[in-house]
Short mmCIF file of C-alpha atoms in Angstrom, two decimals:
data_model
loop_
_atom_site.label_atom_id
_atom_site.label_comp_id
_atom_site.label_asym_id
_atom_site.label_seq_id
_atom_site.Cartn_x
_atom_site.Cartn_y
_atom_site.Cartn_z
CA CYS A 1 0.08 -0.09 -0.01
CA LYS A 2 1.36 3.28 -0.97
CA GLN A 3 1.98 6.03 1.85
CA PHE A 4 -0.19 9.21 1.35
CA GLU A 5 0.18 12.39 3.30
CA ALA A 6 -2.00 15.20 3.96
CA ASP A 7 0.49 18.17 4.07
CA GLN A 8 0.00 21.73 5.41
CA SER A 9 2.45 24.15 4.04
CA GLN A 10 3.00 27.95 4.96
CA PHE A 11 5.25 30.60 4.16
CA GLY A 12 6.64 33.40 6.56
CA ASN A 13 5.23 33.42 10.14
CA PRO A 14 1.62 33.31 11.77
CA SER A 15 0.96 36.84 10.88
CA ARG A 16 1.60 36.29 7.08
CA PHE A 17 0.09 32.59 6.89
CA SER A 18 -0.94 31.15 3.67
CA SER A 19 -1.68 27.39 3.70
CA ILE A 20 -2.35 24.46 1.31
CA ALA A 21 -3.84 21.14 2.52
CA ASN A 22 -3.83 18.33 0.10
CA ARG A 23 -2.60 14.72 -0.27
CA SER A 24 0.33 13.30 -2.20
CA ASN A 25 1.44 9.85 -2.72
CA ASP A 26 5.08 11.31 -2.77
CA LEU A 27 5.51 14.16 -0.27
CA VAL A 28 9.20 14.84 -0.82
CA ARG A 29 8.47 15.27 -4.55
CA ARG A 30 5.52 17.54 -3.91
CA VAL A 31 7.44 19.66 -1.40
CA TYR A 32 10.50 19.78 -3.61
CA GLU A 33 8.31 21.09 -6.69
CA ARG A 34 6.87 23.67 -4.28
CA ARG A 35 10.33 24.93 -2.95
CA GLU A 36 11.69 25.21 -6.52
CA GLY A 37 8.52 26.87 -8.02
CA LEU A 38 8.40 23.97 -10.63
CA ALA A 39 4.58 23.93 -11.07
CA GLU A 40 2.29 26.77 -11.89
CA SER A 41 0.23 26.74 -8.82
CA PHE A 42 -0.90 28.70 -5.70
CA THR A 43 2.42 27.88 -3.99
CA LYS A 44 4.46 29.45 -6.60
CA ARG A 45 2.02 32.54 -7.01
CA TYR A 46 2.07 33.13 -3.04
CA GLY A 47 5.81 31.99 -2.40
CA VAL A 48 4.43 29.15 0.02
CA LYS A 49 7.63 27.01 0.19
CA ARG A 50 8.02 25.63 3.73
CA LEU A 51 6.46 22.31 4.93
CA VAL A 52 5.42 22.91 8.51
CA TYR A 53 3.11 20.20 9.05
CA TYR A 54 2.30 16.91 7.63
CA GLU A 55 0.26 13.70 8.65
CA PRO A 56 0.97 10.25 7.20
CA HIS A 57 -2.01 7.97 6.09
CA ASP A 58 -1.76 4.58 4.94
CA THR A 59 -4.51 4.84 2.23
CA ILE A 60 -5.87 7.51 0.04
CA THR A 61 -9.28 6.74 1.60
CA ALA A 62 -7.90 7.70 4.94
CA ALA A 63 -6.36 10.88 3.80
CA LEU A 64 -9.20 12.41 1.75
CA PRO A 65 -11.61 13.10 4.48
CA ARG A 66 -8.74 14.65 6.60
CA GLU A 67 -7.81 16.98 3.77
CA LYS A 68 -11.32 18.14 3.48
CA ASN A 69 -11.73 18.79 7.18
CA ILE A 70 -8.32 20.83 7.35
CA LYS A 71 -9.67 22.78 4.25
CA ARG A 72 -12.70 23.77 6.12
CA TRP A 73 -11.03 24.61 9.33
CA SER A 74 -10.38 28.23 10.33
CA ARG A 75 -7.19 30.05 9.98
CA GLU A 76 -6.74 30.23 13.74
CA TRP A 77 -7.54 26.36 14.20
CA LYS A 78 -4.81 25.61 11.25
CA ILE A 79 -2.23 27.78 13.13
CA ASP A 80 -2.96 26.02 16.46
CA LEU A 81 -2.53 22.55 14.60
CA ILE A 82 0.90 23.63 13.26
CA VAL A 83 2.00 25.30 16.63
CA ALA A 84 1.04 21.93 18.58
CA SER A 85 3.56 20.02 16.72
CA ASN A 86 5.85 22.59 15.19
CA PRO A 87 5.94 25.80 17.61
CA ASP A 88 8.98 27.18 15.93
CA TRP A 89 7.49 26.86 12.30
CA ARG A 90 10.47 24.96 11.27
CA ASP A 91 10.68 23.85 7.58
CA LEU A 92 10.15 20.05 7.86
CA TYR A 93 11.69 19.18 4.49
CA ASP A 94 14.97 17.92 5.82
CA GLU A 95 13.00 15.62 8.12
CA ILE A 96 11.14 14.20 5.22
CA VAL A 97 14.06 13.50 3.03
CA ARG A 98 16.09 11.43 5.58
#
């Protein structure tokens, strides 16, 4: 079974917060493409390059409802979610490429 991740990315700090919630079967590739601006997308347009939160899921079936829930949540709730596991808003890219 492939690994799927619902990933949450942001740029800057909480006062300049942009987020993307989506799932991928290759989180490393997806984040690399965002960082390098390789795809015409929200991330390139708004400079969203740092992965600050992600959740692994075993199946796409498990990831999809979580992605939809995250997309509906308020900005404040998303910030709280990130801060709970990553209070310094570190870029987690190096963590996922190990």
